[in-house]
Amino acid sequence: DIWTAELERGTLSPLVTSPADEISPLWTRDGNRVVFASGQESSWGFYQRAADGTGPVERVIGFDKTVSVPSPSTWSPDGRLLAFEYYSASTGSFDIGLLSFDGTPSWKPLISSEHEEGAPVIAPNGRWMAYSSVETGQRQVWIQRFPDLGDRRLVSTGRGMDAVWSTDGRTLFFRGGPSVPPSEMTAVPITYDP
């Protein structure tokens, strides 16, 4: 189920409860709604509800049986695109998809291969995306131009995961180090022209 916590008072309130699993809640850019994944129907889908708990739970988009465990991850600055991680039966691995809210919501695979890719996070300027991939044999952090991809760059020199951009987009923070899972925090300056 999905709950909200009011940090000042320390109160907890249920936002979405159902017999199905609800996972990976993500605030919309304006903070008014929460988007999440659920298997409420015969297959996985994305749903949303007003953050204050009013109004119904609305289905945003449903996926066919080739998509499971989709996790909303990151919004474009204008709130029109949502990048997410999902397990693809087609590739037998985790991939990255892109959901567009222009008109009727629709989605497409963004980064899809036999290697595991995930944890996408869009830069504050909306022109780059960081993500993790195991294509080298260990999980590492990469960046690519967004949303058209290209100009791919490896950021981590060793293991890396769970990247987060600084608010100005000039530093990328991620977990790294030799332990499993990585337990050291690394900060890498990003020198592209934002």
PDB file of C-alpha atoms in Angstrom:
ATOM      1  CA  ASP A   1       0.000   0.000   0.000  1.00  0.00           C
ATOM      2  CA  ILE A   2       0.982   3.668  -0.388  1.00  0.00           C
ATOM      3  CA  TRP A   3       1.113   5.955   2.650  1.00  0.00           C
ATOM      4  CA  THR A   4       2.034   9.607   3.119  1.00  0.00           C
ATOM      5  CA  ALA A   5       3.951  10.944   6.107  1.00  0.00           C
ATOM      6  CA  GLU A   6       3.553  14.489   7.383  1.00  0.00           C
ATOM      7  CA  LEU A   7       7.080  15.211   8.537  1.00  0.00           C
ATOM      8  CA  GLU A   8       6.304  18.163  10.812  1.00  0.00           C
ATOM      9  CA  ARG A   9       3.717  16.327  12.908  1.00  0.00           C
ATOM     10  CA  GLY A  10       4.957  12.789  12.302  1.00  0.00           C
ATOM     11  CA  THR A  11       1.543  11.532  11.205  1.00  0.00           C
ATOM     12  CA  LEU A  12       0.956   8.753   8.697  1.00  0.00           C
ATOM     13  CA  SER A  13      -2.060   8.535   6.367  1.00  0.00           C
ATOM     14  CA  PRO A  14      -2.988   5.763   3.929  1.00  0.00           C
ATOM     15  CA  LEU A  15      -3.159   7.077   0.365  1.00  0.00           C
ATOM     16  CA  VAL A  16      -3.887   3.864  -1.568  1.00  0.00           C
ATOM     17  CA  THR A  17      -4.924   0.519  -0.125  1.00  0.00           C
ATOM     18  CA  SER A  18      -6.036  -2.536  -2.070  1.00  0.00           C
ATOM     19  CA  PRO A  19      -5.500  -6.296  -2.029  1.00  0.00           C
ATOM     20  CA  ALA A  20      -2.887  -5.832  -4.787  1.00  0.00           C
ATOM     21  CA  ASP A  21       0.660  -4.546  -4.376  1.00  0.00           C
ATOM     22  CA  GLU A  22       1.224  -0.815  -4.865  1.00  0.00           C
ATOM     23  CA  ILE A  23       4.885   0.123  -5.300  1.00  0.00           C
ATOM     24  CA  SER A  24       7.293   2.943  -6.186  1.00  0.00           C
ATOM     25  CA  PRO A  25       5.297   6.090  -5.356  1.00  0.00           C
ATOM     26  CA  LEU A  26       6.572   9.241  -7.071  1.00  0.00           C
ATOM     27  CA  TRP A  27       5.308  12.802  -6.527  1.00  0.00           C
ATOM     28  CA  THR A  28       4.296  14.731  -9.637  1.00  0.00           C
ATOM     29  CA  ARG A  29       6.418  17.808 -10.350  1.00  0.00           C
ATOM     30  CA  ASP A  30       3.848  20.134  -8.780  1.00  0.00           C
ATOM     31  CA  GLY A  31       3.477  17.916  -5.698  1.00  0.00           C
ATOM     32  CA  ASN A  32      -0.293  17.637  -6.125  1.00  0.00           C
ATOM     33  CA  ARG A  33      -0.477  13.973  -7.126  1.00  0.00           C
ATOM     34  CA  VAL A  34       1.331  10.698  -6.520  1.00  0.00           C
ATOM     35  CA  VAL A  35       1.985   8.248  -9.367  1.00  0.00           C
ATOM     36  CA  PHE A  36       2.666   4.609  -8.530  1.00  0.00           C
ATOM     37  CA  ALA A  37       2.706   1.120 -10.024  1.00  0.00           C
ATOM     38  CA  SER A  38       0.178  -1.546  -9.154  1.00  0.00           C
ATOM     39  CA  GLY A  39      -1.028  -4.943 -10.261  1.00  0.00           C
ATOM     40  CA  GLN A  40      -4.642  -4.066  -9.369  1.00  0.00           C
ATOM     41  CA  GLU A  41      -5.939  -5.529 -12.607  1.00  0.00           C
ATOM     42  CA  SER A  42      -4.776  -8.545 -14.611  1.00  0.00           C
ATOM     43  CA  SER A  43      -1.468  -6.868 -15.490  1.00  0.00           C
ATOM     44  CA  TRP A  44       0.746  -4.087 -14.159  1.00  0.00           C
ATOM     45  CA  GLY A  45      -0.124  -0.448 -14.709  1.00  0.00           C
ATOM     46  CA  PHE A  46       0.599   3.084 -13.537  1.00  0.00           C
ATOM     47  CA  TYR A  47      -1.995   4.813 -11.390  1.00  0.00           C
ATOM     48  CA  GLN A  48      -2.291   8.206  -9.719  1.00  0.00           C
ATOM     49  CA  ARG A  49      -4.186   9.856  -6.901  1.00  0.00           C
ATOM     50  CA  ALA A  50      -4.371  13.340  -5.406  1.00  0.00           C
ATOM     51  CA  ALA A  51      -1.684  13.633  -2.727  1.00  0.00           C
ATOM     52  CA  ASP A  52      -4.235  14.754  -0.120  1.00  0.00           C
ATOM     53  CA  GLY A  53      -6.177  11.502  -0.576  1.00  0.00           C
ATOM     54  CA  THR A  54      -9.252  13.086  -2.138  1.00  0.00           C
ATOM     55  CA  GLY A  55     -10.830  11.778  -5.315  1.00  0.00           C
ATOM     56  CA  PRO A  56     -10.512   8.332  -6.849  1.00  0.00           C
ATOM     57  CA  VAL A  57      -7.446   6.342  -7.838  1.00  0.00           C
ATOM     58  CA  GLU A  58      -7.067   6.818 -11.606  1.00  0.00           C
ATOM     59  CA  ARG A  59      -5.391   4.421 -13.995  1.00  0.00           C
ATOM     60  CA  VAL A  60      -2.839   6.267 -16.148  1.00  0.00           C
ATOM     61  CA  ILE A  61      -1.750   3.419 -18.417  1.00  0.00           C
ATOM     62  CA  GLY A  62      -1.778  -0.370 -18.470  1.00  0.00           C
ATOM     63  CA  PHE A  63       0.991  -2.651 -19.682  1.00  0.00           C
ATOM     64  CA  ASP A  64       0.753  -5.988 -21.444  1.00  0.00           C
ATOM     65  CA  LYS A  65       2.087  -9.204 -19.946  1.00  0.00           C
ATOM     66  CA  THR A  66       5.611  -8.590 -21.290  1.00  0.00           C
ATOM     67  CA  VAL A  67       6.074  -5.768 -18.736  1.00  0.00           C
ATOM     68  CA  SER A  68       6.227  -6.402 -15.005  1.00  0.00           C
ATOM     69  CA  VAL A  69       7.277  -4.557 -11.860  1.00  0.00           C
ATOM     70  CA  PRO A  70       7.406  -1.101 -13.517  1.00  0.00           C
ATOM     71  CA  SER A  71       8.815   1.570 -11.197  1.00  0.00           C
ATOM     72  CA  PRO A  72       8.212   5.291 -11.841  1.00  0.00           C
ATOM     73  CA  SER A  73      11.608   6.936 -11.410  1.00  0.00           C
ATOM     74  CA  THR A  74      12.002  10.495 -12.705  1.00  0.00           C
ATOM     75  CA  TRP A  75      10.149  13.355 -14.415  1.00  0.00           C
ATOM     76  CA  SER A  76      11.333  15.689 -17.121  1.00  0.00           C
ATOM     77  CA  PRO A  77      11.424  19.297 -15.831  1.00  0.00           C
ATOM     78  CA  ASP A  78       8.167  20.144 -17.631  1.00  0.00           C
ATOM     79  CA  GLY A  79       6.394  17.095 -16.195  1.00  0.00           C
ATOM     80  CA  ARG A  80       5.417  15.766 -19.631  1.00  0.00           C
ATOM     81  CA  LEU A  81       7.766  12.744 -19.655  1.00  0.00           C
ATOM     82  CA  LEU A  82       8.233  10.056 -17.022  1.00  0.00           C
ATOM     83  CA  ALA A  83      11.201   7.667 -17.221  1.00  0.00           C
ATOM     84  CA  PHE A  84      10.794   4.357 -15.443  1.00  0.00           C
ATOM     85  CA  GLU A  85      12.445   0.991 -14.866  1.00  0.00           C
ATOM     86  CA  TYR A  86      10.649  -2.253 -15.697  1.00  0.00           C
ATOM     87  CA  TYR A  87      11.290  -5.954 -16.180  1.00  0.00           C
ATOM     88  CA  SER A  88      10.924  -6.925 -19.831  1.00  0.00           C
ATOM     89  CA  ALA A  89       9.993 -10.466 -20.781  1.00  0.00           C
ATOM     90  CA  SER A  90      11.238  -9.613 -24.299  1.00  0.00           C
ATOM     91  CA  THR A  91      14.849  -9.025 -23.205  1.00  0.00           C
ATOM     92  CA  GLY A  92      14.766 -11.105 -20.023  1.00  0.00           C
ATOM     93  CA  SER A  93      16.200  -8.162 -18.120  1.00  0.00           C
ATOM     94  CA  PHE A  94      15.374  -4.809 -16.563  1.00  0.00           C
ATOM     95  CA  ASP A  95      15.073  -1.968 -19.084  1.00  0.00           C
ATOM     96  CA  ILE A  96      14.194   1.738 -19.084  1.00  0.00           C
ATOM     97  CA  GLY A  97      10.948   3.018 -20.571  1.00  0.00           C
ATOM     98  CA  LEU A  98       9.580   6.480 -21.278  1.00  0.00           C
ATOM     99  CA  LEU A  99       5.951   7.488 -20.677  1.00  0.00           C
ATOM    100  CA  SER A 100       4.632  10.574 -22.471  1.00  0.00           C
ATOM    101  CA  PHE A 101       1.736  12.609 -21.059  1.00  0.00           C
ATOM    102  CA  ASP A 102       1.196  14.538 -24.314  1.00  0.00           C
ATOM    103  CA  GLY A 103      -2.398  13.715 -25.181  1.00  0.00           C
ATOM    104  CA  THR A 104      -3.351  10.143 -24.330  1.00  0.00           C
ATOM    105  CA  PRO A 105      -0.544   8.671 -22.171  1.00  0.00           C
ATOM    106  CA  SER A 106       1.675   6.335 -24.197  1.00  0.00           C
ATOM    107  CA  TRP A 107       5.018   4.694 -23.589  1.00  0.00           C
ATOM    108  CA  LYS A 108       7.976   3.231 -25.444  1.00  0.00           C
ATOM    109  CA  PRO A 109      11.187   1.407 -24.500  1.00  0.00           C
ATOM    110  CA  LEU A 110      13.982   3.964 -24.113  1.00  0.00           C
ATOM    111  CA  ILE A 111      17.025   1.815 -23.268  1.00  0.00           C
ATOM    112  CA  SER A 112      16.480  -1.883 -23.897  1.00  0.00           C
ATOM    113  CA  SER A 113      19.058  -4.677 -24.122  1.00  0.00           C
ATOM    114  CA  GLU A 114      19.981  -8.026 -22.644  1.00  0.00           C
ATOM    115  CA  HIS A 115      21.974  -6.106 -19.991  1.00  0.00           C
ATOM    116  CA  GLU A 116      20.217  -4.835 -16.901  1.00  0.00           C
ATOM    117  CA  GLU A 117      19.547  -1.080 -17.007  1.00  0.00           C
ATOM    118  CA  GLY A 118      17.668   0.905 -14.410  1.00  0.00           C
ATOM    119  CA  ALA A 119      17.357   3.740 -11.903  1.00  0.00           C
ATOM    120  CA  PRO A 120      17.025   6.539 -14.498  1.00  0.00           C
ATOM    121  CA  VAL A 121      17.207  10.123 -13.280  1.00  0.00           C
ATOM    122  CA  ILE A 122      16.774  13.142 -15.575  1.00  0.00           C
ATOM    123  CA  ALA A 123      19.045  16.163 -15.089  1.00  0.00           C
ATOM    124  CA  PRO A 124      17.489  19.462 -13.937  1.00  0.00           C
ATOM    125  CA  ASN A 125      18.005  20.952 -17.408  1.00  0.00           C
ATOM    126  CA  GLY A 126      16.086  18.036 -18.976  1.00  0.00           C
ATOM    127  CA  ARG A 127      18.830  17.374 -21.529  1.00  0.00           C
ATOM    128  CA  TRP A 128      20.703  14.473 -19.878  1.00  0.00           C
ATOM    129  CA  MET A 129      19.742  11.295 -18.066  1.00  0.00           C
ATOM    130  CA  ALA A 130      21.843   9.253 -15.657  1.00  0.00           C
ATOM    131  CA  TYR A 131      21.155   5.553 -15.156  1.00  0.00           C
ATOM    132  CA  SER A 132      22.851   2.333 -14.090  1.00  0.00           C
ATOM    133  CA  SER A 133      23.834  -0.568 -16.328  1.00  0.00           C
ATOM    134  CA  VAL A 134      25.657  -3.873 -15.874  1.00  0.00           C
ATOM    135  CA  GLU A 135      26.895  -4.105 -19.460  1.00  0.00           C
ATOM    136  CA  THR A 136      30.562  -4.060 -18.322  1.00  0.00           C
ATOM    137  CA  GLY A 137      29.959  -6.940 -15.932  1.00  0.00           C
ATOM    138  CA  GLN A 138      29.433  -4.740 -12.884  1.00  0.00           C
ATOM    139  CA  ARG A 139      26.795  -2.123 -12.125  1.00  0.00           C
ATOM    140  CA  GLN A 140      28.036   1.311 -13.213  1.00  0.00           C
ATOM    141  CA  VAL A 141      26.602   4.797 -13.715  1.00  0.00           C
ATOM    142  CA  TRP A 142      26.273   6.239 -17.223  1.00  0.00           C
ATOM    143  CA  ILE A 143      24.799   9.414 -18.690  1.00  0.00           C
ATOM    144  CA  GLN A 144      23.228   9.998 -22.104  1.00  0.00           C
ATOM    145  CA  ARG A 145      21.536  12.885 -23.824  1.00  0.00           C
ATOM    146  CA  PHE A 146      17.801  12.982 -23.194  1.00  0.00           C
ATOM    147  CA  PRO A 147      15.299  12.259 -24.612  1.00  0.00           C
ATOM    148  CA  ASP A 148      16.927  11.399 -27.956  1.00  0.00           C
ATOM    149  CA  LEU A 149      19.882   9.532 -26.409  1.00  0.00           C
ATOM    150  CA  GLY A 150      23.426   9.546 -27.765  1.00  0.00           C
ATOM    151  CA  ASP A 151      26.752  10.975 -26.532  1.00  0.00           C
ATOM    152  CA  ARG A 152      26.854   8.201 -23.930  1.00  0.00           C
ATOM    153  CA  ARG A 153      29.457   8.601 -21.182  1.00  0.00           C
ATOM    154  CA  LEU A 154      30.593   6.336 -18.356  1.00  0.00           C
ATOM    155  CA  VAL A 155      30.639   8.285 -15.076  1.00  0.00           C
ATOM    156  CA  SER A 156      31.705   5.746 -12.433  1.00  0.00           C
ATOM    157  CA  THR A 157      35.205   4.267 -12.573  1.00  0.00           C
ATOM    158  CA  GLY A 158      34.100   1.227 -10.568  1.00  0.00           C
ATOM    159  CA  ARG A 159      30.787   0.086  -9.189  1.00  0.00           C
ATOM    160  CA  GLY A 160      27.996   2.657  -9.071  1.00  0.00           C
ATOM    161  CA  MET A 161      24.238   2.882  -8.594  1.00  0.00           C
ATOM    162  CA  ASP A 162      21.371   5.122  -7.389  1.00  0.00           C
ATOM    163  CA  ALA A 163      22.532   8.338  -9.065  1.00  0.00           C
ATOM    164  CA  VAL A 164      21.113  11.733  -8.036  1.00  0.00           C
ATOM    165  CA  TRP A 165      21.766  15.081  -9.756  1.00  0.00           C
ATOM    166  CA  SER A 166      22.650  18.218  -7.824  1.00  0.00           C
ATOM    167  CA  THR A 167      20.039  20.966  -8.214  1.00  0.00           C
ATOM    168  CA  ASP A 168      22.245  22.828 -10.715  1.00  0.00           C
ATOM    169  CA  GLY A 169      22.960  19.658 -12.740  1.00  0.00           C
ATOM    170  CA  ARG A 170      26.739  20.059 -12.472  1.00  0.00           C
ATOM    171  CA  THR A 171      27.406  17.233 -10.009  1.00  0.00           C
ATOM    172  CA  LEU A 172      26.230  13.632 -10.026  1.00  0.00           C
ATOM    173  CA  PHE A 173      26.085  11.793  -6.705  1.00  0.00           C
ATOM    174  CA  PHE A 174      25.898   7.995  -6.549  1.00  0.00           C
ATOM    175  CA  ARG A 175      26.631   5.025  -4.332  1.00  0.00           C
ATOM    176  CA  GLY A 176      29.852   3.219  -5.155  1.00  0.00           C
ATOM    177  CA  GLY A 177      32.694   1.292  -3.613  1.00  0.00           C
ATOM    178  CA  PRO A 178      33.784  -2.333  -3.339  1.00  0.00           C
ATOM    179  CA  SER A 179      31.048  -3.609  -0.985  1.00  0.00           C
ATOM    180  CA  VAL A 180      27.873  -5.300  -2.174  1.00  0.00           C
ATOM    181  CA  PRO A 181      25.691  -3.306  -2.394  1.00  0.00           C
ATOM    182  CA  PRO A 182      27.969  -0.250  -2.749  1.00  0.00           C
ATOM    183  CA  SER A 183      28.106   1.769   0.476  1.00  0.00           C
ATOM    184  CA  GLU A 184      30.334   4.745  -0.371  1.00  0.00           C
ATOM    185  CA  MET A 185      28.942   8.062  -1.638  1.00  0.00           C
ATOM    186  CA  THR A 186      30.725   9.492  -4.667  1.00  0.00           C
ATOM    187  CA  ALA A 187      30.342  12.961  -6.194  1.00  0.00           C
ATOM    188  CA  VAL A 188      31.472  13.511  -9.795  1.00  0.00           C
ATOM    189  CA  PRO A 189      31.532  16.965 -11.433  1.00  0.00           C
ATOM    190  CA  ILE A 190      29.761  16.928 -14.788  1.00  0.00           C
ATOM    191  CA  THR A 191      31.591  19.222 -17.194  1.00  0.00           C
ATOM    192  CA  TYR A 192      29.262  19.185 -20.214  1.00  0.00           C
ATOM    193  CA  ASP A 193      27.731  22.486 -21.284  1.00  0.00           C
ATOM    194  CA  PRO A 194      24.298  22.329 -19.595  1.00  0.00           C
TER     195      PRO A 194
END
